[in-house]
PDB file of C-alpha atoms in Angstrom:
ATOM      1  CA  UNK F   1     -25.188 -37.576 -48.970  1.00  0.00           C
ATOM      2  CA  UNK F   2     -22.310 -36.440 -51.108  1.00  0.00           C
ATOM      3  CA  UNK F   3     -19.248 -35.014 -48.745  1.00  0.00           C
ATOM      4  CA  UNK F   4     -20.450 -31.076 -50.586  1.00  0.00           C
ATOM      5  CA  UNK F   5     -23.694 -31.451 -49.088  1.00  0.00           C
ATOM      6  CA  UNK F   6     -22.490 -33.289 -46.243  1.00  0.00           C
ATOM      7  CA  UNK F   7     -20.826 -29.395 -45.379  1.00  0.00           C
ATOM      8  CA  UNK F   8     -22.907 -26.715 -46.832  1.00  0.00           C
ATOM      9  CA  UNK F   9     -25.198 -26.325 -43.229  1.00  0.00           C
ATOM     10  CA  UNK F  10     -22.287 -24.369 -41.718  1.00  0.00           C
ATOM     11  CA  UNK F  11     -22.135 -22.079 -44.739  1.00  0.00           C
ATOM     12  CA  UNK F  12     -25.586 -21.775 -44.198  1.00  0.00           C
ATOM     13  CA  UNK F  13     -25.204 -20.928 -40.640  1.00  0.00           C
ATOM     14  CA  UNK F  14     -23.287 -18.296 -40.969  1.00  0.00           C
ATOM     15  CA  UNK F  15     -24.861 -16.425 -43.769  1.00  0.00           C
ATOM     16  CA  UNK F  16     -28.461 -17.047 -41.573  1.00  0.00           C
ATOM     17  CA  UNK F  17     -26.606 -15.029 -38.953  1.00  0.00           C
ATOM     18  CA  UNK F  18     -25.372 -12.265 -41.137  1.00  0.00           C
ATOM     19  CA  UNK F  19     -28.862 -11.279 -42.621  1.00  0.00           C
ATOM     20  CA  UNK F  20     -30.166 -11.462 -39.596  1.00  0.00           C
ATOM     21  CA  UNK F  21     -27.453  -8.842 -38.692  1.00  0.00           C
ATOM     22  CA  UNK F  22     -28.562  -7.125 -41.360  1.00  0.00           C
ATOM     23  CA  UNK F  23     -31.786  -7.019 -40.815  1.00  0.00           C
ATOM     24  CA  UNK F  24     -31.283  -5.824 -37.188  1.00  0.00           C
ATOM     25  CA  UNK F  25     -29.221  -3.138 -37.467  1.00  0.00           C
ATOM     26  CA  UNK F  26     -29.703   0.467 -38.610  1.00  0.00           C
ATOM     27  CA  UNK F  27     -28.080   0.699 -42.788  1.00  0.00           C
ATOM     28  CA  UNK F  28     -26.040   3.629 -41.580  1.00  0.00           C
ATOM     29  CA  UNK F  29     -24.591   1.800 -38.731  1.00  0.00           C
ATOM     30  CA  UNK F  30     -21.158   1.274 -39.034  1.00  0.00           C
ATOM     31  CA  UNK F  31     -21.343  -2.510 -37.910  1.00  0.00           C
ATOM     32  CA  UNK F  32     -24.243  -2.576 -40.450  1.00  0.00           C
ATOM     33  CA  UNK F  33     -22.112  -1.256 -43.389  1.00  0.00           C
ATOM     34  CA  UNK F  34     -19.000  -3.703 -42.690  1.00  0.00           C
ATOM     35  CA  UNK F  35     -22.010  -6.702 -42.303  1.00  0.00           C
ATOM     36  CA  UNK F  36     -23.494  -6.099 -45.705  1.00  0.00           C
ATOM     37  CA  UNK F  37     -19.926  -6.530 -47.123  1.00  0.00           C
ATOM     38  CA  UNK F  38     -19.113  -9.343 -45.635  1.00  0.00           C
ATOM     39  CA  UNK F  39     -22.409 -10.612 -46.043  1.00  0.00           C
ATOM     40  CA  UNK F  40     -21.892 -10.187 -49.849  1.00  0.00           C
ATOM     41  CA  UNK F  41     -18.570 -11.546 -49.506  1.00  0.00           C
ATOM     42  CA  UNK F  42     -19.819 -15.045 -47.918  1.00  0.00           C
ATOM     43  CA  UNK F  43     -22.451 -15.304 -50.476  1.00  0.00           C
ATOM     44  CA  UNK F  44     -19.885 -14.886 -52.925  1.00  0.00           C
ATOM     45  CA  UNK F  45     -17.882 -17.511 -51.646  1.00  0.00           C
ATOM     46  CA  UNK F  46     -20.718 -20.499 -51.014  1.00  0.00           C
ATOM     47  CA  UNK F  47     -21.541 -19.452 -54.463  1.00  0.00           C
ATOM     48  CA  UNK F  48     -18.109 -20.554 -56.047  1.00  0.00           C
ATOM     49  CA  UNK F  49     -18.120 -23.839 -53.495  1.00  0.00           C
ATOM     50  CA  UNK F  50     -21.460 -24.810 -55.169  1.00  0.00           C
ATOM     51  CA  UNK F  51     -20.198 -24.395 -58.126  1.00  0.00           C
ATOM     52  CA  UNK F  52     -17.147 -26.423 -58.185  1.00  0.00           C
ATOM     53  CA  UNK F  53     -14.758 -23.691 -57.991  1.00  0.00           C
ATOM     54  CA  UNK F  54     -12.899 -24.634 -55.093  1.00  0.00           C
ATOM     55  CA  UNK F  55     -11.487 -28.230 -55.914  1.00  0.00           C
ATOM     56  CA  UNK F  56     -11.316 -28.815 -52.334  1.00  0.00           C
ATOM     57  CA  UNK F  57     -14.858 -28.016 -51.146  1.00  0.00           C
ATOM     58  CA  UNK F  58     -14.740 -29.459 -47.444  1.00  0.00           C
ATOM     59  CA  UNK F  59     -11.204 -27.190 -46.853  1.00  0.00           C
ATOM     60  CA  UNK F  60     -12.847 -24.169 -48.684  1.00  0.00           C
ATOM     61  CA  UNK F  61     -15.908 -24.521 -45.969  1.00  0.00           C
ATOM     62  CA  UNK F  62     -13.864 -25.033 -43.059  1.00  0.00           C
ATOM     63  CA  UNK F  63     -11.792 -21.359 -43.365  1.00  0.00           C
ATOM     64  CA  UNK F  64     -14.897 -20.237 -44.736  1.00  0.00           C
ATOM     65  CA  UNK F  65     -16.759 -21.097 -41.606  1.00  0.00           C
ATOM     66  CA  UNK F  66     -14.093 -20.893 -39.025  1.00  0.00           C
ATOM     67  CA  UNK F  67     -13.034 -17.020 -40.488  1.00  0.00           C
ATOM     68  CA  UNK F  68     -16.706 -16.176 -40.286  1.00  0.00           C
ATOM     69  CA  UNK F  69     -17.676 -17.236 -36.583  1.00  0.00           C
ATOM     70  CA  UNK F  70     -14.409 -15.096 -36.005  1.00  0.00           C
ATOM     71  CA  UNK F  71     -16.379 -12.012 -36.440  1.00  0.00           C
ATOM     72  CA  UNK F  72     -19.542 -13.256 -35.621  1.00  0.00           C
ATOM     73  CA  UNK F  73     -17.750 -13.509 -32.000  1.00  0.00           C
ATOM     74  CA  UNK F  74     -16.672 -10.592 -31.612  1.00  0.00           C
ATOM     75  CA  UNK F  75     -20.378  -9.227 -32.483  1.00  0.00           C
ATOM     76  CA  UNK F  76     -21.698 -11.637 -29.829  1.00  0.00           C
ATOM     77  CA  UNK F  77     -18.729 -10.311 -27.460  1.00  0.00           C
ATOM     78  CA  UNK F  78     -20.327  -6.517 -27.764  1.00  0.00           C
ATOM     79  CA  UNK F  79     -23.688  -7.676 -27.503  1.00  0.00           C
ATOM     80  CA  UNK F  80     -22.781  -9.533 -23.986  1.00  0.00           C
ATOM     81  CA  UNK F  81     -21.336  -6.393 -22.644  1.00  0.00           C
ATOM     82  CA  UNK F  82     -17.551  -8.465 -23.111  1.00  0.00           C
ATOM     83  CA  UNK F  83     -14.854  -6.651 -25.022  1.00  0.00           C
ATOM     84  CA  UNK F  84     -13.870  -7.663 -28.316  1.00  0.00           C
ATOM     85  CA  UNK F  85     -10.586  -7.719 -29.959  1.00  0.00           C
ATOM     86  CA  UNK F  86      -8.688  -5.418 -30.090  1.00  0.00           C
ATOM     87  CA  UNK F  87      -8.842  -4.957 -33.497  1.00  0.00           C
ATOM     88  CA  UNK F  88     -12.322  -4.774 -33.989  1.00  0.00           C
ATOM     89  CA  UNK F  89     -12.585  -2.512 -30.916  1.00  0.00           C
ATOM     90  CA  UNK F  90     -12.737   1.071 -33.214  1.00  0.00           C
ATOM     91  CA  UNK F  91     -15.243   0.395 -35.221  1.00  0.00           C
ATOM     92  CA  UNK F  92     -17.510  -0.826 -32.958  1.00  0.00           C
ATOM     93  CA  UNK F  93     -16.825   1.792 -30.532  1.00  0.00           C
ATOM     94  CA  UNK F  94     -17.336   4.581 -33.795  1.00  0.00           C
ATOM     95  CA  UNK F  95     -19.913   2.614 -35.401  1.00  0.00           C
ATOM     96  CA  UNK F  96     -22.289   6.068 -35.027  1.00  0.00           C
ATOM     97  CA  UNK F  97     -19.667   8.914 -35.044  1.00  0.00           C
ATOM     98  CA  UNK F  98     -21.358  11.296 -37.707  1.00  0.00           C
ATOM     99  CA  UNK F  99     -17.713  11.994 -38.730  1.00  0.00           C
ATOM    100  CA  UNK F 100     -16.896   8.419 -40.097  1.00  0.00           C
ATOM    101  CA  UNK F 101     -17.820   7.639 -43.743  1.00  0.00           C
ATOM    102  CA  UNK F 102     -19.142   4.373 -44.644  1.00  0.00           C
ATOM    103  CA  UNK F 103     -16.427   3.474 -46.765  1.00  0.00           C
ATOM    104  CA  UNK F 104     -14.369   4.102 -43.818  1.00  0.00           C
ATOM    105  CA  UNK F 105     -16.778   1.824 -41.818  1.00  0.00           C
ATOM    106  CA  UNK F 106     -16.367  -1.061 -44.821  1.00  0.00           C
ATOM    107  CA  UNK F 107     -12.519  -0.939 -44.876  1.00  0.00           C
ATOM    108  CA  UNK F 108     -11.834  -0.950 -41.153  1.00  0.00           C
ATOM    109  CA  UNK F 109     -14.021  -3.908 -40.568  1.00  0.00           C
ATOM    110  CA  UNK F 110     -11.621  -5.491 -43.525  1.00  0.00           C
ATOM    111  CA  UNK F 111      -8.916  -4.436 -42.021  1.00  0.00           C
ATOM    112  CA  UNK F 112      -9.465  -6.411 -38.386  1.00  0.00           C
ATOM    113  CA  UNK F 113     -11.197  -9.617 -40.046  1.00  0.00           C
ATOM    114  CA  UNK F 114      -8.549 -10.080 -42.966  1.00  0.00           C
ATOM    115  CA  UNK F 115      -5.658  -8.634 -40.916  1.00  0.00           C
ATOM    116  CA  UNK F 116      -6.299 -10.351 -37.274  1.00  0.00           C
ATOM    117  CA  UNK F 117      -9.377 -12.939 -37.551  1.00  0.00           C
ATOM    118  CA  UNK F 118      -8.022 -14.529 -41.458  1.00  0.00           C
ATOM    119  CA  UNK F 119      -4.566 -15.798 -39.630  1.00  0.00           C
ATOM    120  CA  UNK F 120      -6.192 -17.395 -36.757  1.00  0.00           C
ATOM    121  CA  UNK F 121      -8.873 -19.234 -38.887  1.00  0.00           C
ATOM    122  CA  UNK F 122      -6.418 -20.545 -41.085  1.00  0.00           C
ATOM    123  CA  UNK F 123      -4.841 -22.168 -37.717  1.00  0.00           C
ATOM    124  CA  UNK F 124      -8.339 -23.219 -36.541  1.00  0.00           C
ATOM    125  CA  UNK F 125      -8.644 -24.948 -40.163  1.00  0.00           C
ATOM    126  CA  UNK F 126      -5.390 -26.532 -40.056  1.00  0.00           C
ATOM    127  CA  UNK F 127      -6.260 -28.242 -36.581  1.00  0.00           C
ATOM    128  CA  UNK F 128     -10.024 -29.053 -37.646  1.00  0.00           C
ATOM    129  CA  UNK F 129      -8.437 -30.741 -40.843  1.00  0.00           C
ATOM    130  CA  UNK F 130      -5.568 -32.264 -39.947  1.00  0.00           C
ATOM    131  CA  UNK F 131      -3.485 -30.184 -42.048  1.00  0.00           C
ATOM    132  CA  UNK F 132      -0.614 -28.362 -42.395  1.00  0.00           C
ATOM    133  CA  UNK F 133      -0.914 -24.162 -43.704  1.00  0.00           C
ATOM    134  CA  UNK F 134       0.420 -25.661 -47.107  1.00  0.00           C
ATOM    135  CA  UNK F 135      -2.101 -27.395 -47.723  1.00  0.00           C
ATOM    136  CA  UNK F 136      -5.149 -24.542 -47.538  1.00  0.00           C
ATOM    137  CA  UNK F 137      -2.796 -21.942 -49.380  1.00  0.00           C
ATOM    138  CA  UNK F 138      -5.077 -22.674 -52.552  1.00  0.00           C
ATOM    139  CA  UNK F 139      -8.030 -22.105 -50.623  1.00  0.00           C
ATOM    140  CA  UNK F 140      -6.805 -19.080 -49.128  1.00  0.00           C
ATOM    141  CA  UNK F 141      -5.940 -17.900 -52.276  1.00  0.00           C
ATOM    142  CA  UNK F 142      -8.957 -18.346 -54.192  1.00  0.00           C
ATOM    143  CA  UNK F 143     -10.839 -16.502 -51.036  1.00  0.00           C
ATOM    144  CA  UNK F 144      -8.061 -13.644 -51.259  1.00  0.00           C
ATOM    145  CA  UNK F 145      -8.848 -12.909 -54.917  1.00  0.00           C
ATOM    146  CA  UNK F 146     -12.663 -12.483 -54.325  1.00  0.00           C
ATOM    147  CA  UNK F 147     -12.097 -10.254 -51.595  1.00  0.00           C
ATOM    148  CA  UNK F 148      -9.430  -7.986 -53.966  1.00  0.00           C
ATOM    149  CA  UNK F 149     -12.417  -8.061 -56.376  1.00  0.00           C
ATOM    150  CA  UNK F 150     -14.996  -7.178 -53.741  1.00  0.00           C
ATOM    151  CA  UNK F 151     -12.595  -4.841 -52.294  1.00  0.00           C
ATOM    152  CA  UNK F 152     -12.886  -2.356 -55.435  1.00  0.00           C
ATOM    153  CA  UNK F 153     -16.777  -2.884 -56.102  1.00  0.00           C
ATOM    154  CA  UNK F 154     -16.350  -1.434 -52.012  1.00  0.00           C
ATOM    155  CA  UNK F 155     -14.788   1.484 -53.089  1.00  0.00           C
ATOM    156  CA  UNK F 156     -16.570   2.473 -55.755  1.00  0.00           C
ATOM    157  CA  UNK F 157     -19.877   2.090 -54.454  1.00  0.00           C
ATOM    158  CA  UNK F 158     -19.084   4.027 -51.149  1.00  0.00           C
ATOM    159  CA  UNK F 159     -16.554   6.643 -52.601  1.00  0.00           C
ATOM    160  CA  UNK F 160     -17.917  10.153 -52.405  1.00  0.00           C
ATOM    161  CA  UNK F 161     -18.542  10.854 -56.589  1.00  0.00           C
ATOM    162  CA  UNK F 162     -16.113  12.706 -58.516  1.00  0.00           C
ATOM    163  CA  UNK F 163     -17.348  16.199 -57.280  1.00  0.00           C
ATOM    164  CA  UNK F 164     -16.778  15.910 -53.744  1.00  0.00           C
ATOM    165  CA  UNK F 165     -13.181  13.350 -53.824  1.00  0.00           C
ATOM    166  CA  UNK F 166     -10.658  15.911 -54.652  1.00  0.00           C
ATOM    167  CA  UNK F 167      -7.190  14.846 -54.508  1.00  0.00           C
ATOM    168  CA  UNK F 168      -6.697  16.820 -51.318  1.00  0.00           C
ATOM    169  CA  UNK F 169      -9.794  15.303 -49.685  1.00  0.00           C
ATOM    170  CA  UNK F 170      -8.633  13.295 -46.673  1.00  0.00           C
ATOM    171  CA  UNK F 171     -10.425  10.583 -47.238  1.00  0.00           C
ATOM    172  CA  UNK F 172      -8.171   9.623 -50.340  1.00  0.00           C
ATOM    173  CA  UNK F 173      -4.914   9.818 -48.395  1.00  0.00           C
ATOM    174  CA  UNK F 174      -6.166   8.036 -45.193  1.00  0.00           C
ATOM    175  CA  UNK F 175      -7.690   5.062 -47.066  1.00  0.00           C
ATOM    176  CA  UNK F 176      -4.808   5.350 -50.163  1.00  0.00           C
ATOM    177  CA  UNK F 177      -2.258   4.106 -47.786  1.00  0.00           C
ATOM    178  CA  UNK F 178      -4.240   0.707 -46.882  1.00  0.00           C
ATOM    179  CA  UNK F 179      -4.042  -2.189 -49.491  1.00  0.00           C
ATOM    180  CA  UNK F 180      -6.057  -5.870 -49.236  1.00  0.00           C
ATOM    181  CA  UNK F 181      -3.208  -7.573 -50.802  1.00  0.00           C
ATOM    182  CA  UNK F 182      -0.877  -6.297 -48.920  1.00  0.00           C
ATOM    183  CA  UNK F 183      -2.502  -7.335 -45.571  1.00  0.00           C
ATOM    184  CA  UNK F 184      -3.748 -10.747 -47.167  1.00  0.00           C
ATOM    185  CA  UNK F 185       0.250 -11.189 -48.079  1.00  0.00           C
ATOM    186  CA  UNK F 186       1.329 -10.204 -44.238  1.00  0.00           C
ATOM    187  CA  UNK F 187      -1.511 -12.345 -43.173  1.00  0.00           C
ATOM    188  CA  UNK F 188      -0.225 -15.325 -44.302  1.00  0.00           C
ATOM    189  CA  UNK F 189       2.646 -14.987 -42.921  1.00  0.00           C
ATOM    190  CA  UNK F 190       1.552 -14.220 -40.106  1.00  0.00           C
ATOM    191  CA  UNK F 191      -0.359 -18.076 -39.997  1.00  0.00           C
ATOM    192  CA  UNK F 192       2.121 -19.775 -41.008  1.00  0.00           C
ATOM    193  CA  UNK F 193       3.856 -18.431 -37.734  1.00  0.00           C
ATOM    194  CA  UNK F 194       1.483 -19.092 -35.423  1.00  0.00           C
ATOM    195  CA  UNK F 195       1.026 -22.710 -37.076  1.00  0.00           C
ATOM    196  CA  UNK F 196       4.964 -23.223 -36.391  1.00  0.00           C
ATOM    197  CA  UNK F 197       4.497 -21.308 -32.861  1.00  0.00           C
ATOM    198  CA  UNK F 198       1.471 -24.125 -31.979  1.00  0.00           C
ATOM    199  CA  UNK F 199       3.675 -26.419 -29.319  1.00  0.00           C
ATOM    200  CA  UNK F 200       4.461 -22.799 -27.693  1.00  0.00           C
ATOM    201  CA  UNK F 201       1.456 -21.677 -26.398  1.00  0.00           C
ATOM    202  CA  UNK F 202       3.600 -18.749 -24.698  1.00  0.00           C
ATOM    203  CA  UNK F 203       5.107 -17.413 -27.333  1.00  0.00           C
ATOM    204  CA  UNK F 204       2.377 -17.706 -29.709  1.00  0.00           C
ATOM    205  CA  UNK F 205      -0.016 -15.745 -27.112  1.00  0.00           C
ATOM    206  CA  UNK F 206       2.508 -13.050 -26.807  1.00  0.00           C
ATOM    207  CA  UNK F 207       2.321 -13.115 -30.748  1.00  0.00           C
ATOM    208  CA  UNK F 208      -1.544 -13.002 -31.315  1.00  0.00           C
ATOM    209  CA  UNK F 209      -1.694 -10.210 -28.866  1.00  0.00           C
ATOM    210  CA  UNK F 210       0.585  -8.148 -30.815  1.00  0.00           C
ATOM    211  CA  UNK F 211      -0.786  -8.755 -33.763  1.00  0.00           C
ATOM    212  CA  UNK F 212      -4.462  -8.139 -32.374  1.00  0.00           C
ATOM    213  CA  UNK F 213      -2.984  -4.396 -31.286  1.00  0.00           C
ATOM    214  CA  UNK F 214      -1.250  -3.451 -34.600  1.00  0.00           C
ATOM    215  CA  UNK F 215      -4.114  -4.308 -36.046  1.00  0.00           C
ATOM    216  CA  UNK F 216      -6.272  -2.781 -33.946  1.00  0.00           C
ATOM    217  CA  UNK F 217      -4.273   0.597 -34.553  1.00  0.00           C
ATOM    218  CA  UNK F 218      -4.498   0.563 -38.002  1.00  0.00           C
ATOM    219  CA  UNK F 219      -8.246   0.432 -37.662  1.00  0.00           C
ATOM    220  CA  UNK F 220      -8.410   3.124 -35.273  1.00  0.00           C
ATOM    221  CA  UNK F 221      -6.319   5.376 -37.790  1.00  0.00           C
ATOM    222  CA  UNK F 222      -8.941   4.315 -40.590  1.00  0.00           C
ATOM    223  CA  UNK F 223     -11.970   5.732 -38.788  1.00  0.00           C
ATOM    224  CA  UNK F 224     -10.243   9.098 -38.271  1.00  0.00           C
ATOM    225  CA  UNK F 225     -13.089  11.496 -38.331  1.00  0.00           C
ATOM    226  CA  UNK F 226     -13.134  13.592 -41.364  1.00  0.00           C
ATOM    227  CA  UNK F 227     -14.935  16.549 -42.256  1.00  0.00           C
ATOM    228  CA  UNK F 228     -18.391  16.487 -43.915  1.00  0.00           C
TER     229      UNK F 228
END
Protein backbone atom coordinates (compact mmCIF):
# COMPACT_ATOMS: atom_id res chain seq x y z
CA UNK A 1 0.00 0.00 0.00
CA UNK A 2 1.55 3.22 -1.18
CA UNK A 3 1.51 6.02 1.84
CA UNK A 4 -1.51 8.02 -0.84
CA UNK A 5 -3.62 5.14 -0.49
CA UNK A 6 -2.49 4.35 2.83
CA UNK A 7 -4.68 7.98 3.64
CA UNK A 8 -7.41 8.45 1.20
CA UNK A 9 -10.22 6.42 3.72
CA UNK A 10 -10.45 9.60 5.83
CA UNK A 11 -11.07 11.71 2.74
CA UNK A 12 -13.50 9.28 2.04
CA UNK A 13 -15.07 9.53 5.35
CA UNK A 14 -15.79 12.72 5.32
CA UNK A 15 -17.18 13.26 1.91
CA UNK A 16 -19.55 9.83 2.83
CA UNK A 17 -20.81 12.09 5.60
CA UNK A 18 -21.42 15.17 3.59
CA UNK A 19 -23.72 13.50 0.89
CA UNK A 20 -25.33 11.92 3.29
CA UNK A 21 -25.98 15.48 4.67
CA UNK A 22 -27.03 16.23 1.57
CA UNK A 23 -29.18 13.84 0.97
CA UNK A 24 -30.95 14.39 4.35
CA UNK A 25 -31.64 17.72 4.40
CA UNK A 26 -34.22 19.92 2.65
CA UNK A 27 -32.08 21.96 -0.72
CA UNK A 28 -33.44 25.18 0.67
CA UNK A 29 -32.17 24.58 4.07
CA UNK A 30 -29.67 26.81 5.02
CA UNK A 31 -27.34 24.01 6.55
CA UNK A 32 -28.16 22.25 3.22
CA UNK A 33 -26.93 25.17 1.01
CA UNK A 34 -23.52 25.74 3.06
CA UNK A 35 -23.19 21.49 2.84
CA UNK A 36 -23.40 21.36 -0.91
CA UNK A 37 -20.52 23.94 -0.97
CA UNK A 38 -18.44 22.44 1.10
CA UNK A 39 -19.30 19.25 -0.21
CA UNK A 40 -18.07 20.54 -3.64
CA UNK A 41 -15.23 22.04 -2.01
CA UNK A 42 -13.89 18.56 -0.45
CA UNK A 43 -14.40 16.88 -3.68
CA UNK A 44 -12.41 19.45 -5.15
CA UNK A 45 -9.70 18.99 -2.91
CA UNK A 46 -9.36 14.83 -2.85
CA UNK A 47 -9.49 15.49 -6.49
CA UNK A 48 -6.14 17.55 -6.64
CA UNK A 49 -4.55 14.97 -3.80
CA UNK A 50 -5.24 12.15 -6.34
CA UNK A 51 -3.84 13.84 -8.73
CA UNK A 52 -0.53 14.76 -7.46
CA UNK A 53 -1.22 18.28 -6.87
CA UNK A 54 -0.38 18.55 -3.41
CA UNK A 55 3.38 17.37 -3.18
CA UNK A 56 2.75 16.52 0.29
CA UNK A 57 -0.31 14.24 0.08
CA UNK A 58 -0.38 12.77 3.78
CA UNK A 59 -0.18 16.76 5.19
CA UNK A 60 -2.79 17.84 2.50
CA UNK A 61 -5.21 14.90 4.05
CA UNK A 62 -4.58 15.59 7.52
CA UNK A 63 -5.99 19.58 7.40
CA UNK A 64 -8.19 18.25 4.92
CA UNK A 65 -9.67 15.80 7.33
CA UNK A 66 -9.10 17.47 10.60
CA UNK A 67 -10.87 21.03 9.04
CA UNK A 68 -13.72 18.85 7.87
CA UNK A 69 -14.71 16.82 11.14
CA UNK A 70 -14.57 20.54 12.47
CA UNK A 71 -17.87 21.18 10.96
CA UNK A 72 -19.07 17.90 10.83
CA UNK A 73 -19.02 18.46 14.84
CA UNK A 74 -20.67 21.10 15.15
CA UNK A 75 -23.57 19.41 12.89
CA UNK A 76 -23.43 16.42 15.26
CA UNK A 77 -23.45 19.08 18.27
CA UNK A 78 -27.09 20.45 16.91
CA UNK A 79 -28.29 17.17 16.18
CA UNK A 80 -27.54 16.03 20.03
CA UNK A 81 -29.45 18.94 21.31
CA UNK A 82 -25.54 20.44 22.45
CA UNK A 83 -24.68 23.93 21.32
CA UNK A 84 -22.28 24.54 18.74
CA UNK A 85 -19.77 27.19 18.32
CA UNK A 86 -20.32 30.12 18.51
CA UNK A 87 -19.64 30.87 15.22
CA UNK A 88 -21.65 28.51 13.56
CA UNK A 89 -24.49 29.29 16.01
CA UNK A 90 -26.48 31.91 13.31
CA UNK A 91 -26.79 29.96 10.69
CA UNK A 92 -27.96 27.11 12.21
CA UNK A 93 -30.29 28.93 14.32
CA UNK A 94 -31.59 30.93 10.71
CA UNK A 95 -31.12 28.01 8.63
CA UNK A 96 -35.19 28.46 7.68
CA UNK A 97 -35.76 32.26 8.14
CA UNK A 98 -37.64 33.02 4.75
CA UNK A 99 -35.69 36.33 4.93
CA UNK A 100 -32.11 34.81 4.44
CA UNK A 101 -30.89 34.22 0.85
CA UNK A 102 -28.95 31.26 0.04
CA UNK A 103 -25.99 33.02 -0.89
CA UNK A 104 -26.22 34.46 2.45
CA UNK A 105 -26.60 30.86 3.83
CA UNK A 106 -23.24 29.76 1.59
CA UNK A 107 -21.05 32.69 2.82
CA UNK A 108 -21.86 32.57 6.51
CA UNK A 109 -21.14 28.92 6.75
CA UNK A 110 -17.59 30.14 5.03
CA UNK A 111 -17.28 32.57 7.19
CA UNK A 112 -17.33 30.27 10.67
CA UNK A 113 -15.43 27.17 9.00
CA UNK A 114 -12.57 29.30 7.25
CA UNK A 115 -12.62 32.04 9.92
CA UNK A 116 -12.91 29.83 13.34
CA UNK A 117 -12.71 25.92 12.42
CA UNK A 118 -9.46 26.52 9.47
CA UNK A 119 -7.09 27.93 12.52
CA UNK A 120 -7.80 25.20 14.87
CA UNK A 121 -7.32 22.38 12.25
CA UNK A 122 -4.19 23.69 11.22
CA UNK A 123 -3.16 23.23 15.12
CA UNK A 124 -4.82 19.77 15.18
CA UNK A 125 -2.53 19.01 11.96
CA UNK A 126 0.52 20.35 13.38
CA UNK A 127 0.14 18.01 16.57
CA UNK A 128 -1.12 14.88 14.42
CA UNK A 129 2.11 15.47 12.23
CA UNK A 130 4.62 16.44 14.25
CA UNK A 131 4.99 19.68 12.70
CA UNK A 132 5.44 23.05 13.08
CA UNK A 133 2.58 25.80 11.16
CA UNK A 134 5.59 26.36 8.66
CA UNK A 135 5.59 23.47 7.48
CA UNK A 136 1.63 23.07 6.22
CA UNK A 137 1.69 26.81 4.92
CA UNK A 138 1.93 25.18 1.31
CA UNK A 139 -0.86 23.06 2.02
CA UNK A 140 -2.87 25.70 3.39
CA UNK A 141 -2.21 27.63 0.59
CA UNK A 142 -3.02 25.43 -2.15
CA UNK A 143 -6.52 24.73 -0.11
CA UNK A 144 -6.94 28.69 0.21
CA UNK A 145 -6.75 29.20 -3.57
CA UNK A 146 -9.49 26.57 -4.36
CA UNK A 147 -11.70 28.00 -1.95
CA UNK A 148 -11.05 31.84 -3.59
CA UNK A 149 -11.95 29.99 -6.82
CA UNK A 150 -14.98 28.24 -5.37
CA UNK A 151 -15.78 31.30 -3.55
CA UNK A 152 -16.76 33.24 -6.93
CA UNK A 153 -18.44 30.13 -8.78
CA UNK A 154 -20.60 30.72 -5.04
CA UNK A 155 -21.49 33.97 -5.94
CA UNK A 156 -22.40 33.74 -9.16
CA UNK A 157 -24.48 30.84 -9.01
CA UNK A 158 -26.53 32.15 -5.95
CA UNK A 159 -26.51 35.97 -6.82
CA UNK A 160 -29.97 37.24 -7.60
CA UNK A 161 -29.49 37.93 -11.80
CA UNK A 162 -28.81 41.25 -13.04
CA UNK A 163 -32.52 42.43 -12.81
CA UNK A 164 -33.13 42.07 -9.29
CA UNK A 165 -29.10 43.06 -7.78
CA UNK A 166 -29.25 46.73 -8.07
CA UNK A 167 -26.47 48.56 -6.61
CA UNK A 168 -28.69 49.69 -3.76
CA UNK A 169 -29.91 46.15 -3.07
CA UNK A 170 -28.73 45.18 0.41
CA UNK A 171 -27.59 42.18 -0.33
CA UNK A 172 -24.54 43.72 -2.32
CA UNK A 173 -23.41 45.93 0.56
CA UNK A 174 -23.87 43.31 3.38
CA UNK A 175 -21.95 40.54 1.55
CA UNK A 176 -19.46 43.37 -0.40
CA UNK A 177 -17.82 44.03 2.85
CA UNK A 178 -16.76 40.19 3.51
CA UNK A 179 -13.64 38.87 1.56
CA UNK A 180 -12.18 34.93 1.65
CA UNK A 181 -8.74 36.17 1.40
CA UNK A 182 -8.93 38.41 3.75
CA UNK A 183 -10.21 35.98 6.47
CA UNK A 184 -7.89 33.09 5.05
CA UNK A 185 -4.92 35.89 5.62
CA UNK A 186 -6.27 36.70 9.41
CA UNK A 187 -6.70 33.03 9.75
CA UNK A 188 -3.37 32.21 9.56
CA UNK A 189 -2.39 34.31 11.77
CA UNK A 190 -4.52 33.54 13.91
CA UNK A 191 -2.82 29.59 13.92
CA UNK A 192 0.23 30.47 14.06
CA UNK A 193 -0.82 32.09 17.50
CA UNK A 194 -2.48 29.52 18.94
CA UNK A 195 0.47 27.09 17.77
CA UNK A 196 2.94 29.54 19.81
CA UNK A 197 0.09 29.86 22.66
CA UNK A 198 0.12 25.64 22.87
CA UNK A 199 2.24 25.32 26.41
CA UNK A 200 -0.51 28.00 27.67
CA UNK A 201 -3.53 26.31 27.70
CA UNK A 202 -5.00 29.53 29.59
CA UNK A 203 -4.24 31.95 27.45
CA UNK A 204 -4.85 30.14 24.36
CA UNK A 205 -8.55 29.24 25.69
CA UNK A 206 -9.17 32.81 26.44
CA UNK A 207 -7.94 33.29 22.72
CA UNK A 208 -10.11 30.61 20.87
CA UNK A 209 -13.07 31.92 22.70
CA UNK A 210 -12.62 35.28 21.36
CA UNK A 211 -12.01 34.36 18.24
CA UNK A 212 -15.08 31.83 18.20
CA UNK A 213 -17.34 35.19 19.17
CA UNK A 214 -15.94 37.63 16.54
CA UNK A 215 -16.51 35.20 14.35
CA UNK A 216 -19.60 34.27 15.36
CA UNK A 217 -20.73 38.06 14.98
CA UNK A 218 -19.71 38.44 11.70
CA UNK A 219 -21.92 35.54 10.77
CA UNK A 220 -24.79 36.79 12.55
CA UNK A 221 -24.41 40.22 10.60
CA UNK A 222 -24.25 38.06 7.26
CA UNK A 223 -27.66 36.46 7.71
CA UNK A 224 -29.31 39.85 8.29
CA UNK A 225 -32.74 39.34 6.93
CA UNK A 226 -33.33 41.19 3.79
CA UNK A 227 -36.28 41.95 1.93
CA UNK A 228 -37.72 39.64 -0.77
Amino acid sequence: MTQLEEFTTPVDAVVSRMRALAAALPAQDGVAVFNRVYLAVTEAVDHRIDSGAFPDARAAITLDVRFAERYLAAVDAVAADRRPPACWRPLFQLRRHPGVRPLQFALAGINAHIGHDLALAVVDACRTLDCEPAELEDEFDRVGDLLVTLEERIREDLMPGPDLLQIADPLTHLLGAWSLERARDATWSAARALWALRRLPDLAAEFTERLDAAVGLAGRMMLTPLPG
